[in-house]
mmCIF file of C-alpha atoms and ligand atoms in Angstrom:
data_model
loop_
_atom_site.group_PDB
_atom_site.id
_atom_site.type_symbol
_atom_site.label_atom_id
_atom_site.label_comp_id
_atom_site.label_asym_id
_atom_site.label_seq_id
_atom_site.Cartn_x
_atom_site.Cartn_y
_atom_site.Cartn_z
ATOM 1 C CA MET A 1 0.000 0.000 0.000
ATOM 2 C CA ALA A 2 1.254 3.470 -0.803
ATOM 3 C CA LYS A 3 2.099 5.155 2.462
ATOM 4 C CA LYS A 4 0.131 8.186 3.569
ATOM 5 C CA MET A 5 2.502 11.085 4.113
ATOM 6 C CA ARG A 6 1.827 12.726 7.450
ATOM 7 C CA LEU A 7 3.578 15.969 8.158
ATOM 8 C CA PHE A 8 4.276 16.869 11.761
ATOM 9 C CA ILE A 9 6.918 19.428 10.837
ATOM 10 C CA PRO A 10 6.612 23.168 11.462
ATOM 11 C CA GLY A 11 6.143 23.972 7.829
ATOM 12 C CA PRO A 12 5.100 22.990 5.335
ATOM 13 C CA THR A 13 2.088 21.737 7.284
ATOM 14 C CA PRO A 14 -0.816 19.610 5.998
ATOM 15 C CA VAL A 15 -3.102 21.402 3.549
ATOM 16 C CA PRO A 16 -6.864 20.960 4.058
ATOM 17 C CA PRO A 17 -8.666 19.416 1.043
ATOM 18 C CA GLN A 18 -10.835 22.503 0.591
ATOM 19 C CA VAL A 19 -7.690 24.655 0.335
ATOM 20 C CA ALA A 20 -6.138 22.227 -2.168
ATOM 21 C CA GLU A 21 -9.375 22.271 -4.157
ATOM 22 C CA ALA A 22 -9.374 26.087 -4.330
ATOM 23 C CA MET A 23 -5.793 26.019 -5.618
ATOM 24 C CA ALA A 24 -6.672 23.453 -8.294
ATOM 25 C CA ARG A 25 -9.365 25.646 -9.879
ATOM 26 C CA PRO A 26 -8.632 27.165 -13.303
ATOM 27 C CA LEU A 27 -6.238 30.088 -12.975
ATOM 28 C CA ILE A 28 -7.452 33.647 -13.162
ATOM 29 C CA GLY A 29 -5.430 36.502 -14.606
ATOM 30 C CA HIS A 30 -3.817 38.711 -12.016
ATOM 31 C CA ARG A 31 -4.730 41.959 -13.782
ATOM 32 C CA THR A 32 -8.459 41.264 -13.570
ATOM 33 C CA GLN A 33 -11.357 42.370 -11.409
ATOM 34 C CA GLU A 34 -11.633 38.791 -10.146
ATOM 35 C CA PHE A 35 -8.104 38.925 -8.747
ATOM 36 C CA ALA A 36 -8.691 42.371 -7.232
ATOM 37 C CA ASP A 37 -11.792 40.994 -5.487
ATOM 38 C CA LEU A 38 -9.746 38.056 -4.191
ATOM 39 C CA TYR A 39 -6.974 40.308 -2.821
ATOM 40 C CA ARG A 40 -9.588 42.625 -1.267
ATOM 41 C CA ARG A 41 -11.086 39.636 0.590
ATOM 42 C CA LEU A 42 -7.649 38.484 1.741
ATOM 43 C CA GLU A 43 -6.871 41.971 2.977
ATOM 44 C CA GLU A 44 -9.999 42.140 5.110
ATOM 45 C CA LYS A 45 -9.452 38.691 6.623
ATOM 46 C CA LEU A 46 -5.717 39.108 7.164
ATOM 47 C CA ARG A 47 -6.264 42.316 9.118
ATOM 48 C CA LYS A 48 -8.480 40.366 11.538
ATOM 49 C CA VAL A 49 -5.878 37.664 12.104
ATOM 50 C CA PHE A 50 -3.030 40.207 12.344
ATOM 51 C CA GLY A 51 -5.075 42.378 14.747
ATOM 52 C CA THR A 52 -4.405 45.470 12.668
ATOM 53 C CA GLN A 53 -6.128 48.338 10.931
ATOM 54 C CA ASN A 54 -3.033 48.797 8.775
ATOM 55 C CA GLU A 55 -2.468 47.361 5.358
ATOM 56 C CA VAL A 56 -1.149 43.825 4.974
ATOM 57 C CA TYR A 57 0.895 43.139 1.846
ATOM 58 C CA VAL A 58 0.886 39.644 0.384
ATOM 59 C CA LEU A 59 4.286 38.969 -1.177
ATOM 60 C CA THR A 60 5.166 36.045 -3.388
ATOM 61 C CA CYS A 61 8.157 34.642 -1.501
ATOM 62 C CA SER A 62 8.791 32.444 1.521
ATOM 63 C CA GLY A 63 8.818 33.726 5.105
ATOM 64 C CA THR A 64 12.452 34.732 4.905
ATOM 65 C CA GLY A 65 11.532 36.970 1.976
ATOM 66 C CA GLY A 66 9.020 38.690 4.235
ATOM 67 C CA MET A 67 11.713 39.152 6.899
ATOM 68 C CA GLU A 68 14.016 40.563 4.247
ATOM 69 C CA ALA A 69 11.264 42.949 3.102
ATOM 70 C CA ALA A 70 10.913 44.220 6.688
ATOM 71 C CA VAL A 71 14.657 44.787 7.060
ATOM 72 C CA ALA A 72 15.425 46.051 3.548
ATOM 73 C CA ASN A 73 12.725 48.704 3.714
ATOM 74 C CA VAL A 74 13.445 49.987 7.218
ATOM 75 C CA VAL A 75 17.165 49.599 7.804
ATOM 76 C CA ASN A 76 19.683 52.038 6.359
ATOM 77 C CA PRO A 77 23.401 51.357 6.460
ATOM 78 C CA GLY A 78 24.750 52.381 9.851
ATOM 79 C CA ASP A 79 21.409 52.225 11.697
ATOM 80 C CA ARG A 80 21.575 50.747 15.186
ATOM 81 C CA VAL A 81 19.429 47.634 15.481
ATOM 82 C CA LEU A 82 18.832 45.425 18.511
ATOM 83 C CA ALA A 83 18.247 41.759 17.627
ATOM 84 C CA LEU A 84 16.648 39.528 20.272
ATOM 85 C CA VAL A 85 17.993 36.061 19.588
ATOM 86 C CA THR A 86 16.421 32.941 21.094
ATOM 87 C CA GLY A 87 17.320 30.467 18.351
ATOM 88 C CA LYS A 88 18.008 29.933 14.678
ATOM 89 C CA PHE A 89 15.332 32.251 13.345
ATOM 90 C CA GLY A 90 16.394 35.065 15.640
ATOM 91 C CA GLU A 91 19.919 34.581 14.306
ATOM 92 C CA ARG A 92 18.591 34.803 10.759
ATOM 93 C CA PHE A 93 16.834 38.114 11.472
ATOM 94 C CA ALA A 94 20.050 39.545 12.968
ATOM 95 C CA GLU A 95 22.079 38.308 9.994
ATOM 96 C CA LEU A 96 19.671 39.949 7.556
ATOM 97 C CA ALA A 97 20.025 43.305 9.297
ATOM 98 C CA LYS A 98 23.819 42.961 9.173
ATOM 99 C CA ILE A 99 23.715 42.223 5.432
ATOM 100 C CA TYR A 100 21.772 45.461 4.945
ATOM 101 C CA GLY A 101 24.500 47.344 6.751
ATOM 102 C CA ALA A 102 22.938 47.843 10.187
ATOM 103 C CA ALA A 103 25.087 48.082 13.305
ATOM 104 C CA VAL A 104 23.489 45.071 14.978
ATOM 105 C CA ASP A 105 23.662 44.357 18.683
ATOM 106 C CA ALA A 106 22.496 40.787 19.206
ATOM 107 C CA LEU A 107 21.105 39.986 22.647
ATOM 108 C CA GLU A 108 21.441 36.206 22.956
ATOM 109 C CA PHE A 109 19.245 34.469 25.497
ATOM 110 C CA GLY A 110 20.434 30.923 24.857
ATOM 111 C CA TRP A 111 18.673 28.174 22.950
ATOM 112 C CA GLY A 112 15.648 27.067 24.985
ATOM 113 C CA ASN A 113 15.182 30.320 26.883
ATOM 114 C CA PRO A 114 12.744 33.121 26.065
ATOM 115 C CA VAL A 115 13.613 36.808 25.745
ATOM 116 C CA ASP A 116 14.310 38.328 29.172
ATOM 117 C CA VAL A 117 12.356 41.568 28.942
ATOM 118 C CA ALA A 118 14.325 43.240 31.769
ATOM 119 C CA LEU A 119 17.550 42.835 29.775
ATOM 120 C CA VAL A 120 15.870 44.356 26.723
ATOM 121 C CA GLU A 121 14.802 47.367 28.771
ATOM 122 C CA ALA A 122 18.326 47.832 30.129
ATOM 123 C CA ARG A 123 19.654 47.863 26.558
ATOM 124 C CA LEU A 124 17.028 50.281 25.270
ATOM 125 C CA LYS A 125 17.777 52.597 28.206
ATOM 126 C CA SER A 126 21.501 52.612 27.564
ATOM 127 C CA GLN A 127 21.408 53.133 23.817
ATOM 128 C CA LYS A 128 19.100 54.555 21.147
ATOM 129 C CA TYR A 129 18.042 51.946 18.580
ATOM 130 C CA LYS A 130 16.142 52.496 15.359
ATOM 131 C CA ALA A 131 14.589 49.044 15.447
ATOM 132 C CA VAL A 132 14.252 45.929 17.562
ATOM 133 C CA LEU A 133 13.978 42.533 15.847
ATOM 134 C CA ALA A 134 12.076 39.790 17.649
ATOM 135 C CA THR A 135 10.813 36.287 16.944
ATOM 136 C CA HIS A 136 7.333 35.466 18.229
ATOM 137 C CA ASN A 137 7.442 31.685 18.093
ATOM 138 C CA GLU A 138 11.085 30.539 17.896
ATOM 139 C CA THR A 139 10.439 27.355 15.953
ATOM 140 C CA SER A 140 13.957 25.978 16.391
ATOM 141 C CA THR A 141 13.710 25.892 20.187
ATOM 142 C CA THR A 142 9.888 25.654 20.582
ATOM 143 C CA VAL A 143 9.832 28.784 22.740
ATOM 144 C CA VAL A 144 7.337 31.662 22.601
ATOM 145 C CA ASN A 145 8.449 35.216 23.324
ATOM 146 C CA ASP A 146 6.376 37.904 25.018
ATOM 147 C CA ILE A 147 5.845 40.280 22.104
ATOM 148 C CA ARG A 148 3.305 42.335 24.047
ATOM 149 C CA ALA A 149 5.876 43.198 26.730
ATOM 150 C CA ILE A 150 8.581 43.892 24.152
ATOM 151 C CA GLY A 151 6.146 46.166 22.295
ATOM 152 C CA GLU A 152 5.536 48.226 25.433
ATOM 153 C CA LEU A 153 9.267 48.823 25.678
ATOM 154 C CA THR A 154 9.861 49.685 22.028
ATOM 155 C CA ARG A 155 7.067 52.256 22.175
ATOM 156 C CA ARG A 156 8.384 53.725 25.419
ATOM 157 C CA TYR A 157 11.933 54.013 24.082
ATOM 158 C CA GLY A 158 11.003 55.071 20.550
ATOM 159 C CA ALA A 159 12.283 52.085 18.564
ATOM 160 C CA LEU A 160 10.427 50.288 15.800
ATOM 161 C CA LEU A 161 9.431 46.685 16.526
ATOM 162 C CA LEU A 162 9.822 44.180 13.683
ATOM 163 C CA VAL A 163 8.404 40.749 14.488
ATOM 164 C CA ASP A 164 8.893 37.384 12.828
ATOM 165 C CA ALA A 165 5.539 35.695 13.387
ATOM 166 C CA VAL A 166 6.112 33.213 10.580
ATOM 167 C CA SER A 167 5.283 30.127 12.644
ATOM 168 C CA SER A 168 2.768 31.725 15.027
ATOM 169 C CA LEU A 169 0.229 33.785 13.112
ATOM 170 C CA GLY A 170 -3.005 31.828 12.869
ATOM 171 C CA GLY A 171 -1.986 29.534 15.729
ATOM 172 C CA ILE A 172 -0.965 31.827 18.592
ATOM 173 C CA GLU A 173 -2.609 35.095 19.572
ATOM 174 C CA ILE A 174 -0.889 38.198 18.290
ATOM 175 C CA GLU A 175 -2.322 41.729 18.098
ATOM 176 C CA ALA A 176 -0.160 43.911 15.878
ATOM 177 C CA ASP A 177 -1.795 47.242 16.743
ATOM 178 C CA ALA A 178 -2.582 46.686 20.423
ATOM 179 C CA TRP A 179 0.884 45.264 21.098
ATOM 180 C CA GLY A 180 2.751 47.935 19.135
ATOM 181 C CA VAL A 181 4.199 45.747 16.410
ATOM 182 C CA ASP A 182 5.367 48.001 13.566
ATOM 183 C CA ILE A 183 6.089 45.308 11.020
ATOM 184 C CA LEU A 184 4.624 41.857 11.450
ATOM 185 C CA VAL A 185 5.784 39.114 9.109
ATOM 186 C CA THR A 186 4.229 35.727 8.514
ATOM 187 C CA ALA A 187 4.134 33.053 5.809
ATOM 188 C CA SER A 188 1.616 30.732 4.207
ATOM 189 C CA GLN A 189 2.993 27.282 5.040
ATOM 190 C CA LYS A 190 2.795 27.183 8.837
ATOM 191 C CA ALA A 191 -0.328 27.711 10.957
ATOM 192 C CA LEU A 192 -2.113 29.239 7.948
ATOM 193 C CA MET A 193 -2.346 25.774 6.290
ATOM 194 C CA VAL A 194 -1.395 26.879 2.749
ATOM 195 C CA PRO A 195 1.574 25.532 0.747
ATOM 196 C CA PRO A 196 4.853 27.501 0.854
ATOM 197 C CA GLY A 197 5.210 30.568 -1.335
ATOM 198 C CA LEU A 198 3.523 33.573 0.291
ATOM 199 C CA ALA A 199 4.738 35.996 2.934
ATOM 200 C CA MET A 200 2.422 38.556 4.502
ATOM 201 C CA VAL A 201 3.642 41.796 6.014
ATOM 202 C CA SER A 202 1.738 44.479 7.943
ATOM 203 C CA VAL A 203 3.231 47.951 8.303
ATOM 204 C CA SER A 204 2.375 50.635 10.893
ATOM 205 C CA PRO A 205 2.287 54.396 10.181
ATOM 206 C CA ARG A 206 5.452 54.754 12.308
ATOM 207 C CA ALA A 207 7.210 52.175 10.153
ATOM 208 C CA TRP A 208 6.096 54.019 7.010
ATOM 209 C CA GLU A 209 7.892 57.142 8.204
ATOM 210 C CA ALA A 210 11.110 55.149 8.390
ATOM 211 C CA ILE A 211 10.467 53.351 5.105
ATOM 212 C CA ASN A 212 9.920 56.594 3.237
ATOM 213 C CA GLU A 213 13.364 57.762 4.356
ATOM 214 C CA GLY A 214 14.919 54.421 3.358
ATOM 215 C CA ARG A 215 18.165 54.469 1.426
ATOM 216 C CA ALA A 216 18.945 50.734 1.299
ATOM 217 C CA PRO A 217 18.472 49.053 -2.096
ATOM 218 C CA ARG A 218 15.172 47.253 -2.628
ATOM 219 C CA TYR A 219 13.351 46.181 -5.736
ATOM 220 C CA TYR A 220 11.356 42.926 -5.701
ATOM 221 C CA LEU A 221 10.722 43.372 -1.972
ATOM 222 C CA SER A 222 9.933 47.093 -2.113
ATOM 223 C CA LEU A 223 7.081 47.824 0.299
ATOM 224 C CA PRO A 224 6.319 51.218 -1.299
ATOM 225 C CA ALA A 225 5.760 49.325 -4.572
ATOM 226 C CA ALA A 226 3.479 46.835 -2.792
ATOM 227 C CA LYS A 227 1.568 49.694 -1.185
ATOM 228 C CA LYS A 228 1.098 51.514 -4.489
ATOM 229 C CA SER A 229 -0.277 48.363 -6.143
ATOM 230 C CA LEU A 230 -2.568 47.619 -3.219
ATOM 231 C CA THR A 231 -4.528 50.813 -3.948
ATOM 232 C CA LYS A 232 -5.894 48.781 -6.894
ATOM 233 C CA PHE A 233 -5.797 45.459 -4.997
ATOM 234 C CA ASN A 234 -2.971 44.340 -7.184
ATOM 235 C CA THR A 235 0.690 43.383 -6.863
ATOM 236 C CA PRO A 236 3.757 44.919 -8.553
ATOM 237 C CA TYR A 237 4.833 41.599 -10.105
ATOM 238 C CA THR A 238 3.037 38.372 -10.954
ATOM 239 C CA PRO A 239 1.676 36.942 -7.705
ATOM 240 C CA ALA A 240 1.317 33.236 -6.889
ATOM 241 C CA VAL A 241 -2.339 33.359 -7.911
ATOM 242 C CA SER A 242 -3.168 29.788 -6.832
ATOM 243 C CA LEU A 243 -1.764 30.363 -3.359
ATOM 244 C CA PHE A 244 -3.863 33.515 -3.009
ATOM 245 C CA ALA A 245 -6.929 31.373 -3.815
ATOM 246 C CA GLY A 246 -5.879 28.775 -1.235
ATOM 247 C CA LEU A 247 -5.255 31.419 1.414
ATOM 248 C CA ASP A 248 -8.751 32.825 0.846
ATOM 249 C CA VAL A 249 -10.273 29.478 1.888
ATOM 250 C CA ALA A 250 -7.789 28.820 4.718
ATOM 251 C CA LEU A 251 -8.557 32.204 6.296
ATOM 252 C CA ASP A 252 -12.285 31.431 6.074
ATOM 253 C CA MET A 253 -11.673 28.191 7.955
ATOM 254 C CA ILE A 254 -9.761 30.023 10.681
ATOM 255 C CA LEU A 255 -12.274 32.855 11.037
ATOM 256 C CA ASP A 256 -15.259 30.466 10.914
ATOM 257 C CA GLU A 257 -13.768 28.447 13.780
ATOM 258 C CA GLY A 258 -13.096 31.708 15.608
ATOM 259 C CA LEU A 259 -9.636 33.002 16.481
ATOM 260 C CA GLU A 260 -10.075 32.316 20.201
ATOM 261 C CA ASN A 261 -11.071 28.715 19.477
ATOM 262 C CA VAL A 262 -8.161 28.254 17.104
ATOM 263 C CA TYR A 263 -5.698 29.504 19.720
ATOM 264 C CA ALA A 264 -7.278 27.339 22.441
ATOM 265 C CA ARG A 265 -7.086 24.259 20.201
ATOM 266 C CA HIS A 266 -3.368 24.796 19.683
ATOM 267 C CA ARG A 267 -2.771 25.278 23.405
ATOM 268 C CA ILE A 268 -4.644 22.078 24.253
ATOM 269 C CA PHE A 269 -2.727 20.076 21.630
ATOM 270 C CA ALA A 270 0.521 21.361 23.109
ATOM 271 C CA GLN A 271 -0.625 20.316 26.590
ATOM 272 C CA ALA A 272 -1.617 16.875 25.326
ATOM 273 C CA THR A 273 1.741 16.436 23.597
ATOM 274 C CA ARG A 274 3.656 17.598 26.642
ATOM 275 C CA ALA A 275 1.656 15.257 28.895
ATOM 276 C CA ALA A 276 2.516 12.358 26.579
ATOM 277 C CA VAL A 277 6.218 13.225 26.565
ATOM 278 C CA ARG A 278 6.299 13.377 30.368
ATOM 279 C CA ALA A 279 4.388 10.099 30.703
ATOM 280 C CA LEU A 280 7.050 8.459 28.534
ATOM 281 C CA GLY A 281 9.761 9.739 30.850
ATOM 282 C CA LEU A 282 11.280 11.979 28.171
ATOM 283 C CA LYS A 283 12.505 15.522 28.686
ATOM 284 C CA LEU A 284 10.866 18.552 27.105
ATOM 285 C CA LEU A 285 13.063 21.153 25.450
ATOM 286 C CA ALA A 286 11.142 24.252 26.561
ATOM 287 C CA PRO A 287 9.907 24.937 30.106
ATOM 288 C CA ASP A 288 6.120 25.205 30.573
ATOM 289 C CA ALA A 289 6.159 28.966 31.108
ATOM 290 C CA CYS A 290 7.381 29.744 27.579
ATOM 291 C CA ALA A 291 6.392 26.544 25.749
ATOM 292 C CA SER A 292 5.131 26.936 22.204
ATOM 293 C CA PRO A 293 1.468 26.061 21.592
ATOM 294 C CA VAL A 294 2.240 25.072 17.987
ATOM 295 C CA VAL A 295 5.357 22.877 18.157
ATOM 296 C CA THR A 296 6.826 20.735 20.932
ATOM 297 C CA GLY A 297 10.520 19.953 21.241
ATOM 298 C CA VAL A 298 11.697 16.770 22.952
ATOM 299 C CA TRP A 299 15.184 15.598 23.958
ATOM 300 C CA ALA A 300 16.014 12.176 22.542
ATOM 301 C CA PRO A 301 16.750 9.596 25.270
ATOM 302 C CA GLU A 302 20.428 9.216 26.296
ATOM 303 C CA GLY A 303 22.378 7.435 23.607
ATOM 304 C CA MET A 304 19.649 7.606 20.948
ATOM 305 C CA ASN A 305 20.102 9.667 17.804
ATOM 306 C CA ALA A 306 16.895 11.652 17.261
ATOM 307 C CA ASP A 307 17.423 11.582 13.506
ATOM 308 C CA ASP A 308 17.606 7.748 13.434
ATOM 309 C CA LEU A 309 14.286 7.682 15.288
ATOM 310 C CA ARG A 310 12.802 10.179 12.840
ATOM 311 C CA ARG A 311 14.001 8.153 9.852
ATOM 312 C CA LEU A 312 12.377 5.014 11.229
ATOM 313 C CA LEU A 313 9.047 6.770 11.836
ATOM 314 C CA LEU A 314 9.059 8.140 8.314
ATOM 315 C CA LYS A 315 10.019 4.846 6.688
ATOM 316 C CA GLU A 316 7.678 2.601 8.683
ATOM 317 C CA TYR A 317 4.709 4.886 9.262
ATOM 318 C CA GLY A 318 4.984 7.879 6.924
ATOM 319 C CA VAL A 319 5.154 10.133 9.993
ATOM 320 C CA LEU A 320 7.584 13.001 9.528
ATOM 321 C CA LEU A 321 8.738 14.712 12.706
ATOM 322 C CA ALA A 322 11.162 17.636 12.609
ATOM 323 C CA GLY A 323 14.731 17.317 13.800
ATOM 324 C CA GLY A 324 16.916 19.706 15.701
ATOM 325 C CA GLN A 325 18.694 22.558 13.963
ATOM 326 C CA ALA A 326 22.345 23.578 14.355
ATOM 327 C CA GLN A 327 23.616 22.588 17.822
ATOM 328 C CA LEU A 328 20.416 20.621 18.520
ATOM 329 C CA LYS A 329 20.812 18.367 15.456
ATOM 330 C CA GLY A 330 20.428 14.693 16.355
ATOM 331 C CA ARG A 331 19.697 15.573 19.978
ATOM 332 C CA ILE A 332 16.058 16.587 19.784
ATOM 333 C CA PHE A 333 12.965 15.936 17.710
ATOM 334 C CA ARG A 334 10.050 18.313 17.300
ATOM 335 C CA ILE A 335 6.375 17.447 16.913
ATOM 336 C CA SER A 336 4.459 20.189 15.142
ATOM 337 C CA HIS A 337 0.759 20.492 15.945
ATOM 338 C CA MET A 338 0.097 23.712 14.073
ATOM 339 C CA GLY A 339 -2.595 24.221 11.497
ATOM 340 C CA TYR A 340 -4.556 21.344 10.001
ATOM 341 C CA ILE A 341 -3.764 18.700 12.637
ATOM 342 C CA ASP A 342 -6.571 17.092 14.581
ATOM 343 C CA ALA A 343 -6.785 14.880 17.661
ATOM 344 C CA VAL A 344 -6.708 11.680 15.587
ATOM 345 C CA ASP A 345 -3.533 12.836 13.816
ATOM 346 C CA LEU A 346 -1.867 13.753 17.073
ATOM 347 C CA LEU A 347 -2.784 10.542 18.933
ATOM 348 C CA GLY A 348 -1.612 8.521 15.928
ATOM 349 C CA ALA A 349 1.747 10.272 15.834
ATOM 350 C CA LEU A 350 2.239 9.783 19.573
ATOM 351 C CA GLY A 351 1.262 6.118 19.210
ATOM 352 C CA VAL A 352 3.860 5.342 16.541
ATOM 353 C CA LEU A 353 6.438 7.447 18.391
ATOM 354 C CA GLU A 354 6.086 4.983 21.272
ATOM 355 C CA ILE A 355 6.678 2.043 18.924
ATOM 356 C CA GLY A 356 9.731 3.776 17.458
ATOM 357 C CA LEU A 357 11.206 4.467 20.880
ATOM 358 C CA GLN A 358 10.696 0.835 21.841
ATOM 359 C CA LYS A 359 12.363 -0.413 18.631
ATOM 360 C CA PHE A 360 15.450 1.601 19.586
ATOM 361 C CA GLY A 361 15.553 -0.058 22.980
ATOM 362 C CA TYR A 362 14.018 2.679 25.097
ATOM 363 C CA PRO A 363 11.788 1.192 27.803
ATOM 364 C CA VAL A 364 8.206 2.123 26.930
ATOM 365 C CA THR A 365 4.906 0.998 28.386
ATOM 366 C CA LEU A 366 3.036 1.059 25.100
ATOM 367 C CA GLY A 367 0.072 3.394 25.309
ATOM 368 C CA ALA A 368 1.345 5.395 28.280
ATOM 369 C CA GLY A 369 2.010 8.562 26.284
ATOM 370 C CA VAL A 370 -1.153 8.205 24.241
ATOM 371 C CA ALA A 371 -3.211 7.739 27.424
ATOM 372 C CA ALA A 372 -1.781 10.884 28.958
ATOM 373 C CA ALA A 373 -2.605 12.839 25.807
ATOM 374 C CA GLN A 374 -6.081 11.334 25.706
ATOM 375 C CA ALA A 375 -6.691 12.446 29.285
ATOM 376 C CA VAL A 376 -5.871 16.037 28.335
ATOM 377 C CA LEU A 377 -7.983 15.928 25.190
ATOM 378 C CA ALA A 378 -10.912 14.277 26.998
ATOM 379 C CA GLY A 379 -10.875 16.949 29.637
ATOM 380 C CA GLY A 380 -10.606 19.707 27.077
ATOM 381 C CA GLY A 381 -7.257 20.613 28.620
ATOM 382 C CA GLN A 382 -6.723 22.997 31.494
ATOM 383 C CA ASP A 383 -6.884 25.970 29.188
ATOM 384 C CA VAL A 384 -4.502 28.678 30.286
HETATM 385 C C1 PLP B 401 9.741 28.799 8.994
HETATM 386 C C2 PLP B 401 10.209 30.012 9.680
HETATM 387 C C3 PLP B 401 10.859 31.057 8.998
HETATM 388 C C4 PLP B 401 11.353 30.945 7.593
HETATM 389 O O1 PLP B 401 10.456 30.811 6.663
HETATM 390 P P1 PLP B 401 10.799 30.287 5.196
HETATM 391 O O2 PLP B 401 9.414 30.256 4.673
HETATM 392 O O3 PLP B 401 11.467 28.959 5.318
HETATM 393 O O4 PLP B 401 11.637 31.288 4.529
HETATM 394 C C5 PLP B 401 11.175 32.199 9.689
HETATM 395 N N1 PLP B 401 10.922 32.316 10.985
HETATM 396 C C6 PLP B 401 10.340 31.336 11.693
HETATM 397 C C7 PLP B 401 10.104 31.527 13.149
HETATM 398 C C8 PLP B 401 9.962 30.154 11.061
HETATM 399 O O5 PLP B 401 9.398 29.162 11.760
#
């Protein structure tokens, strides 16, 4: 039998059949009223999920392209930028700002720890920064950062706040306007349940002031060009039309379920996964207080290579877990429960994980992890 491919990686995530169906429809031209109507609908729905009254630009590129758009349009050579680094994606944001000539101070909090807001305040007090770069959900370490608290500080100290919400938007609450996020970046292939290829970027009036003074080179990722085209609900260059159509349906699914319900579902799945991991006697990567609701990181048992375990699960069961990145490679595995994952998917993945652990000689009482997850799901979780 051909194996079903089951993605439990933090992007690309499984695509709902109704989203796939929308993308399979005959293409429409992008310089048509039909496309303008589609982009207008996306705009209205995206603003709800972003928590913003500002415009959201849909760019045809991956999430990193959206991060580059944020940096390239705001940062001028020589600008002082504070990068809050809690893992690989925080490092990427800092690197991007360096490439564009910023004088970057990177505050490193260590892999597995969240941003310490007191340290950020001390930095902002001691030195004037044009912008602060932060990661909302640090996918590499499965840690969530307190963007609301960081936003209070950046407003108080007059710095712009640029946030990578690539793996959080649509799965974890974020309020761009209320929290003072000046540029919020996300992408299609994570909690938004659409294949890779779109980045979405919201821009505050404060950020526009900086962008309009921008001197760094920008062309494909020019936000002024995106803004000009949006007046006609169009894009400067050919957009990924099919992905726009898929996103239209995916956003309907999210808004029909209700944002609060979507966020609660992700939190409960994280609790169920964490309960299972504990019941199996394994160690979680992130402490409870900053644990991601959309992806759970787990230390492999002593002496077991996490990537060997992952390979077995993929080969035998078609279950793809994510590995560790950089210094965590081979030492951890990550179970993504963002987007179009349901209780049956999650219990199945935990069930075969137990078999895999046992095959590698780790002592498992089969069903112990699944039972712990079931108990959380049956009780609806202790929603926090
Ligand atoms: C996936 C991810 C990105 C990068 O997105 P690409 O689409 O691979 O370019 C950036 N930041 C975070 C936090 C991510 O999880």
